[in-house]
Amino acid sequence: MMDCEKIKKELLDDIRIFSEKLRGQKEVLVVSHHDADGITAAAILIDLFRFLDIDVESMISKQLDSKVVREIKNQGKTVVFSDMGSGQLMIIRENKLDYYIIDHHQPLKKDDRQVNPHFYGYDGGSDVSGAGMAYLVAKSLGRTDMAHLALVGAVGDMQDSQGKLESINRVILSDAVKQGSVKVKNDLRLFGRQSRPLHLMLAYASDPIIPGLTGNQQGCMQFIESLDINPRRDDNNFKSYVDLDINERKKLISALYMRLLDFNVPEYLIQGMVGEVYTLLAEEKRSELRDTKEYATLMNACGRQEKPEIGLRVCLGDRGLGWQQARELLQSHREMLRKGIEYLSNRGVEERKNLYYFKAGGDINERIIGVVAGMAYGARIIPPDKPILAFAEDREDPELMKVSARANWRLINKGIHLGNAMREVSKSLGGEGGGHDIAAGATIPKTEVDSFIELVDELLDKQLAGI
Ligand SMILES: [Mn+2]
C-alpha cells in the first residue's frame, strides 16, 4: 500500500544540522501550541530530550505574543518552540531568547535556528504538521518511536481532509506502518468509529451531513435495523462501527451512499466519506486513542479545557490517572459543546447574502465558540450553503471581540477561503486574524463588529466570483 514518497534532501540536510545543535543542550524548555498538533509535537520532543538525557520542561500555550515571550524569557532557559514560533520570529529575536523553532506555519523569514517546510517548497497546511516536523528532528537524532503521534498531529490539523495523508506525512506514515504501530485501511471515515455507539456516530455525522440521519438518533437506529444489523453486542452494550464484520460494514457503507445519492449530495462529498483511516494498534479496541481522529479530538478537548498537560501525559504513555482525567475533560468538553449548540438552536442566527453570523456575547466561551459554529451545520441549525461567523467576548481584553469562522468542503470547492478573509478584513479594521480555508479566526476592536460583518460579506462575494 505504501508508495515511495521521499523527503527532499535539502530539508533533511538542514534538519540534521539543526538537530545536532539540540543534541548539545543541557536543559531545555519546550513551548508548544495548545491544540492536538501542538500537544503531540511537544510529546515527541519531550520524549526525544529524555532519550538524549537532556533536562526538559514544557509549556503549552494558546498563543505566542510579546507578553508570553517575556514570561518565557524570564525562565532563562534554551527554548524549543514547536508548532509555533515561525510567525513570531521577530518578537522572539527582539527579546533575545536562546531559541530553536520547529514549525510548519507560514514563516516570516529564514533563520538558522528554525526549521520550516515552507522553505523547501512544501505546504505546511497539508504536507506536514508541527508534530511531523518534531518527528523529523527526533528521527534525525535516532528516535523514531513516536511516529504515530506525528500522525495524530497531522490528522488534528486536518491534513488528511482530501481522503489521505500525503507527501512528508506519508513518509512518516510509512515509518509507523513499518514499526507496526499503525494500520492503514480504506474505510468509513465518520468520526467516532471506535468509541461511539453506531447510531450516535451516524446521528453526529457532519462531514458529510446525512439527510434524515444526522441529528436523528431514532432514525439512525431504524436505519441500522433496516439493514439487518444488530445494534447491540453480545454483552448488550451498543456496537461501535469497529464491532461490525466486513459484510455489515459493506452493507452500511453502500446504504449510506445510496441515501446520499438519493438526496442529490454532490459526488465529491460522498466520496470523502470513505478514505484512509489510521488505527493505532497498541491501543485498546473502542478506545478513543485507537483512532487518530478521535485521539486528536481528545487532545483538543484537553487543550480547550485548559489542561493540555493532561493530554501530554497521555501522549507520553499515561494510561492510568492521566488517561482517566483526559476522558473526563472530553466529557466536560462535550457537555460545553452540547450547551453551546442548544443555546444556538434556541436563539438562531442572523443571515447576510454570503454568510450566517451570531453574537454570543459572553454566553458561549470563546474557547469553544468556533467548534460550536462548525457544529451548526451538523446540528442543522443552518444549511451548508454559506460560511458562519461567531462573535464572543475576549476574556482578557474587554475592548476586543473574538471572531471564529467556519465553512465546509462544499464552500471551499466554490472558492471560499476564510483564512484570507479573516486576515484581510481584520487587518483593515485594526485587528488581526488568519487561519485555514475551512476554519479561521480573528480578533477585532469591539466597535468594529458590524463593519467587519459587512466587509467579510463583500469579500466573500469576490472569492465566490473568483476575483
Ligand atoms: Mn499545527
XYZ file of C-alpha atoms and ligand atoms in Angstrom:
468
model
C 0.000 0.000 0.000
C 2.845 2.399 0.733
C 4.201 4.375 -2.166
C 7.759 5.584 -2.330
C 7.352 9.185 -1.263
C 10.639 10.813 -0.390
C 11.507 13.909 1.589
C 13.667 16.449 -0.240
C 17.329 16.126 0.599
C 17.797 19.839 1.300
C 15.184 19.707 4.051
C 16.661 16.573 5.605
C 20.179 18.037 5.461
C 19.073 21.223 7.194
C 17.159 19.258 9.811
C 20.286 17.246 10.504
C 22.386 20.387 11.049
C 19.647 21.903 13.199
C 19.195 18.733 15.278
C 22.876 18.395 16.058
C 22.717 21.774 17.813
C 19.947 20.451 20.040
C 21.958 17.398 20.988
C 24.466 19.582 22.831
C 21.919 21.205 25.173
C 21.835 20.586 28.937
C 18.316 21.736 29.722
C 15.529 22.992 27.505
C 12.033 24.364 27.733
C 9.650 23.087 25.052
C 6.987 25.653 24.219
C 4.161 24.411 22.044
C 0.668 25.227 20.820
C -2.406 24.095 22.780
C -4.129 22.104 20.032
C -3.755 18.413 19.145
C -0.846 19.077 16.784
C 0.972 21.238 19.325
C 0.478 18.799 22.197
C 1.658 15.794 20.176
C 4.617 17.835 18.878
C 5.587 18.669 22.469
C 5.272 15.000 23.484
C 7.562 13.922 20.629
C 10.182 16.468 21.715
C 9.929 15.670 25.429
C 10.388 12.000 24.602
C 13.392 12.912 22.436
C 15.093 15.035 25.092
C 14.579 12.373 27.759
C 16.122 9.868 25.346
C 19.088 12.221 24.900
C 19.409 12.736 28.671
C 18.640 16.423 28.383
C 16.619 18.040 31.164
C 13.285 19.076 29.702
C 10.309 21.072 30.876
C 7.328 22.119 28.843
C 4.817 24.869 28.492
C 1.732 24.645 26.295
C 0.358 27.999 25.225
C -2.661 29.203 23.343
C -0.754 31.936 21.592
C 2.672 33.452 21.423
C 2.564 37.214 21.873
C 5.137 39.547 23.395
C 3.729 39.026 26.889
C 4.115 35.255 26.709
C 7.563 35.593 25.129
C 8.691 37.806 28.033
C 7.434 35.239 30.566
C 9.382 32.562 28.740
C 12.448 34.763 28.661
C 12.283 35.112 32.454
C 12.803 31.390 32.854
C 16.290 31.888 31.398
C 16.360 28.610 29.506
C 17.074 27.448 25.995
C 13.665 27.365 24.394
C 12.471 24.976 21.711
C 9.298 26.269 20.093
C 7.162 23.723 18.307
C 4.065 24.163 16.155
C 4.568 27.878 16.734
C 7.325 30.478 16.542
C 7.852 30.962 12.805
C 5.227 33.687 12.693
C 6.624 35.268 15.882
C 10.292 35.189 14.906
C 10.667 38.951 15.301
C 9.238 39.039 18.842
C 11.455 36.112 19.777
C 14.539 37.802 18.361
C 13.710 41.157 19.955
C 13.521 39.510 23.363
C 16.945 37.949 22.834
C 15.867 34.418 23.693
C 18.155 31.456 23.257
C 15.736 29.794 20.848
C 15.110 26.999 18.384
C 11.978 26.863 16.244
C 10.394 23.719 14.783
C 7.277 24.864 12.969
C 5.117 24.380 9.887
C 3.197 27.662 9.872
C 3.927 30.363 7.316
C 7.376 31.719 8.253
C 8.398 35.393 8.217
C 11.985 34.814 7.104
C 14.806 32.324 7.076
C 16.769 31.764 10.253
C 19.360 29.121 11.022
C 17.683 28.416 14.363
C 14.486 27.446 12.632
C 13.268 24.509 10.575
C 10.166 25.044 8.469
C 8.995 23.070 5.409
C 7.870 26.190 3.517
C 11.466 26.991 2.535
C 11.699 23.745 0.576
C 8.562 24.074 -1.480
C 6.299 22.207 0.918
C 2.899 23.355 2.072
C 2.743 23.343 5.863
C -1.032 23.222 5.616
C -1.150 19.782 4.029
C 2.293 18.180 3.642
C 3.470 18.053 7.252
C 2.274 19.147 10.691
C 4.121 20.626 13.652
C 4.246 17.161 15.191
C 5.575 15.818 11.889
C 8.416 18.346 11.909
C 9.197 17.443 15.535
C 9.274 13.796 14.490
C 11.753 14.527 11.664
C 14.040 16.237 14.181
C 13.721 13.272 16.577
C 14.321 10.823 13.752
C 17.482 12.552 12.695
C 18.717 12.117 16.285
C 17.883 8.414 16.276
C 14.469 8.417 17.967
C 11.568 7.132 15.858
C 9.165 5.546 18.325
C 6.680 8.443 18.312
C 5.792 8.285 14.602
C 2.172 7.505 15.493
C 1.898 10.796 17.410
C 3.078 12.708 14.349
C 0.107 11.205 12.521
C -2.287 12.252 15.291
C -0.906 15.789 14.932
C -1.371 15.784 11.162
C -4.933 14.491 11.426
C -5.610 17.016 14.192
C -4.585 19.754 11.755
C -6.970 18.190 9.198
C -4.145 17.312 6.819
C -5.972 14.138 5.767
C -9.003 16.102 4.611
C -8.593 15.034 0.981
C -9.038 11.409 1.992
C -5.499 10.510 2.992
C -2.188 11.806 4.285
C 0.292 12.745 1.571
C 3.832 13.973 0.988
C 6.001 14.166 4.149
C 3.112 12.875 6.227
C 3.116 9.777 4.036
C 6.771 9.098 4.746
C 6.045 9.296 8.463
C 3.041 7.038 7.980
C 5.252 4.524 6.246
C 7.679 4.607 9.232
C 4.789 3.945 11.622
C 3.455 1.092 9.498
C 6.905 -0.483 9.340
C 7.210 -0.199 13.112
C 3.893 -1.979 13.442
C 2.302 0.803 15.479
C -0.230 1.897 12.853
C -2.531 0.155 10.416
C -3.890 1.937 7.328
C -7.221 0.968 5.858
C -9.756 2.324 3.425
C -12.945 2.530 5.368
C -15.775 4.754 6.528
C -14.247 7.959 7.884
C -17.092 9.165 10.058
C -15.975 10.434 13.435
C -16.384 8.063 16.366
C -15.813 4.773 14.566
C -14.024 3.390 17.636
C -15.660 4.914 20.671
C -19.197 5.907 19.717
C -22.238 3.669 19.518
C -23.037 3.139 15.830
C -26.327 5.030 15.851
C -24.673 8.009 17.559
C -21.793 8.008 15.090
C -24.390 8.400 12.331
C -26.522 10.905 14.258
C -23.499 13.152 14.859
C -22.197 12.886 11.286
C -21.438 16.296 9.848
C -18.917 15.551 7.126
C -20.955 14.890 5.102
C -24.319 15.605 6.651
C -26.510 12.564 6.026
C -30.076 13.580 5.202
C -32.558 12.002 7.575
C -29.851 10.588 9.829
C -27.725 13.496 11.041
C -29.373 14.841 14.173
C -31.917 11.996 14.292
C -30.931 9.242 16.731
C -34.149 7.326 16.353
C -33.921 7.457 12.582
C -30.360 6.133 12.808
C -31.465 3.217 14.940
C -34.208 2.341 12.444
C -31.736 2.686 9.582
C -29.332 0.227 11.239
C -32.093 -2.257 11.953
C -33.429 -1.961 8.401
C -30.036 -3.279 7.253
C -30.408 -6.354 9.461
C -27.519 -5.226 11.618
C -27.921 -5.969 15.293
C -27.072 -2.672 17.036
C -26.031 -4.475 20.224
C -23.111 -6.709 21.088
C -23.473 -9.996 22.950
C -22.909 -8.170 26.252
C -25.913 -5.988 25.305
C -23.845 -2.794 25.000
C -24.220 -0.837 21.780
C -21.875 -1.757 18.960
C -19.319 0.687 17.639
C -18.598 0.749 13.932
C -15.441 -1.301 14.558
C -17.570 -4.094 16.003
C -19.191 -4.700 12.600
C -17.871 -7.506 10.428
C -16.771 -6.870 6.848
C -20.159 -7.675 5.338
C -22.009 -5.429 7.759
C -19.588 -2.602 7.029
C -20.117 -3.018 3.281
C -23.870 -3.083 3.721
C -23.811 0.056 5.840
C -21.489 1.984 3.530
C -23.460 1.194 0.393
C -26.732 2.103 2.112
C -25.209 5.450 3.127
C -24.019 6.003 -0.457
C -27.490 5.295 -1.812
C -29.091 7.645 0.643
C -26.704 10.496 -0.156
C -27.208 9.942 -3.906
C -30.981 9.929 -3.415
C -30.731 13.333 -1.796
C -28.503 14.716 -4.579
C -25.497 15.246 -2.327
C -22.545 16.097 -4.622
C -20.375 13.153 -5.624
C -17.134 14.543 -4.133
C -18.775 14.920 -0.716
C -19.996 11.340 -0.850
C -16.574 10.086 -1.838
C -14.968 11.947 1.060
C -16.952 9.714 3.375
C -14.699 6.775 2.595
C -10.943 7.115 2.732
C -7.928 6.164 4.776
C -8.323 5.589 8.477
C -5.338 5.170 10.744
C -5.602 2.721 13.608
C -3.108 2.798 16.474
C -2.531 -0.872 17.124
C -1.097 -0.552 20.621
C -4.325 0.971 21.932
C -7.370 -0.938 23.048
C -10.279 -1.501 20.722
C -13.104 1.041 21.224
C -10.727 3.413 22.986
C -10.572 6.990 21.666
C -6.828 6.509 21.415
C -7.146 3.734 18.828
C -8.225 6.076 16.017
C -6.039 9.047 15.054
C -9.005 11.350 14.538
C -10.533 10.530 17.913
C -7.140 10.748 19.592
C -6.741 14.250 18.150
C -10.179 15.226 19.416
C -9.234 14.072 22.897
C -6.102 16.243 22.751
C -8.078 19.226 21.510
C -10.509 18.770 24.378
C -7.634 18.832 26.884
C -6.272 21.988 25.265
C -9.571 23.790 25.114
C -10.413 22.853 28.683
C -7.086 24.481 29.582
C -5.476 21.242 30.746
C -3.083 20.498 27.875
C -0.608 18.925 30.317
C -3.091 16.073 30.837
C -3.072 15.428 27.090
C 0.697 15.497 27.173
C 0.759 12.813 29.868
C -1.487 10.591 27.779
C 0.741 11.072 24.726
C 3.729 10.081 26.824
C 2.077 6.822 27.823
C -0.046 7.508 30.919
C -2.960 5.067 30.801
C -3.822 5.484 34.464
C -4.844 8.698 36.174
C -3.906 10.982 33.268
C -5.937 8.906 30.841
C -8.909 8.962 33.212
C -8.642 12.744 33.599
C -8.367 13.211 29.846
C -11.599 11.311 29.334
C -13.296 13.444 31.976
C -12.092 16.541 30.149
C -13.535 15.144 26.940
C -16.844 14.617 28.734
C -16.994 18.152 30.071
C -15.840 19.484 26.717
C -18.708 17.660 25.015
C -21.096 18.948 27.658
C -19.954 22.524 26.961
C -20.435 21.944 23.253
C -23.868 20.451 23.801
C -24.915 23.515 25.803
C -23.430 25.806 23.154
C -25.401 24.083 20.409
C -28.561 24.167 22.488
C -28.085 27.895 23.060
C -27.537 28.463 19.369
C -30.533 26.448 18.225
C -32.747 28.350 20.681
C -31.672 31.784 19.573
C -30.866 31.116 15.895
C -28.501 33.015 13.624
C -28.597 36.184 11.553
C -28.170 35.992 7.805
C -26.446 38.092 5.157
C -26.059 37.491 1.445
C -22.952 35.303 1.778
C -22.796 34.334 5.423
C -24.538 33.478 8.675
C -23.452 35.000 11.953
C -24.314 35.161 15.621
C -23.129 37.269 18.507
C -22.839 35.169 21.645
C -21.528 37.969 23.862
C -20.335 36.151 26.958
C -22.874 33.314 26.681
C -20.572 30.893 24.901
C -16.957 30.629 25.982
C -14.550 31.952 23.353
C -12.533 28.731 23.658
C -15.290 26.620 22.143
C -17.318 29.063 20.093
C -15.525 28.130 16.869
C -16.299 24.458 17.414
C -19.933 25.304 18.155
C -20.099 27.376 14.955
C -18.738 24.444 12.951
C -21.263 22.087 14.544
C -24.136 24.327 13.464
C -24.103 22.557 10.078
C -24.253 19.062 11.541
C -26.912 20.091 14.050
C -28.884 21.505 11.124
C -29.203 24.924 12.709
C -28.014 26.335 9.387
C -27.976 24.831 5.894
C -24.491 24.195 4.426
C -24.859 26.939 1.796
C -22.840 29.756 3.466
C -19.996 30.141 5.970
C -20.770 31.065 9.553
C -19.153 33.716 11.754
C -19.386 33.655 15.541
C -18.562 36.515 17.888
C -17.571 36.139 21.532
C -16.121 38.487 24.121
C -12.375 38.392 24.574
C -11.942 37.200 28.159
C -8.692 39.072 28.608
C -9.478 42.387 26.936
C -12.957 43.972 27.174
C -12.157 46.247 24.216
C -11.768 43.285 21.885
C -14.026 40.775 20.194
C -13.052 37.257 19.105
C -14.342 36.052 15.771
C -14.460 32.419 14.703
C -15.346 31.455 11.156
C -16.250 28.037 9.817
C -17.155 26.658 6.390
C -17.458 23.192 4.830
C -15.972 21.391 1.839
C -18.767 22.339 -0.478
C -17.968 26.020 0.136
C -14.208 25.572 -0.159
C -14.762 23.996 -3.573
C -16.693 27.112 -4.584
C -13.703 29.312 -3.798
C -14.226 30.346 -0.177
C -11.062 30.887 1.863
C -11.919 32.020 5.380
C -8.291 32.396 6.489
C -7.699 35.007 3.802
C -10.985 36.735 4.569
C -10.242 36.909 8.314
C -6.722 38.199 7.743
C -7.607 40.891 5.209
C -10.721 42.254 6.840
C -9.416 42.234 10.415
C -6.251 43.998 9.290
C -8.243 46.755 7.589
C -10.095 47.345 10.874
C -7.084 47.377 13.160
C -7.301 43.770 14.309
C -5.518 40.575 13.383
C -6.576 37.215 12.050
C -5.937 34.297 9.721
C -6.169 30.527 9.535
C -7.206 27.764 7.167
C -9.657 27.935 4.257
C -12.249 25.972 6.225
C -11.618 27.263 9.760
C -10.225 30.641 10.730
C -10.390 33.349 13.340
C -9.705 36.958 14.152
C -9.557 39.448 16.987
C -11.029 42.872 16.263
C -11.939 46.028 18.174
C -15.408 45.619 19.657
C -16.619 48.784 17.961
C -15.929 47.328 14.513
C -18.131 44.228 14.634
C -20.786 45.495 12.250
C -18.281 46.843 9.729
C -16.477 43.527 9.980
C -19.595 41.574 9.021
C -20.242 43.997 6.164
C -16.714 43.741 4.785
C -16.481 39.961 5.081
C -19.801 39.655 3.272
C -18.424 41.778 0.421
C -15.118 39.930 0.313
C -16.881 36.541 0.099
C -18.675 37.882 -2.981
C -15.285 38.365 -4.598
C -13.998 34.956 -3.500
C -17.066 33.265 -4.979
C -16.627 35.195 -8.217
C -13.012 34.085 -8.321
C -11.584 37.616 -8.128
Mn -0.093 22.714 13.682
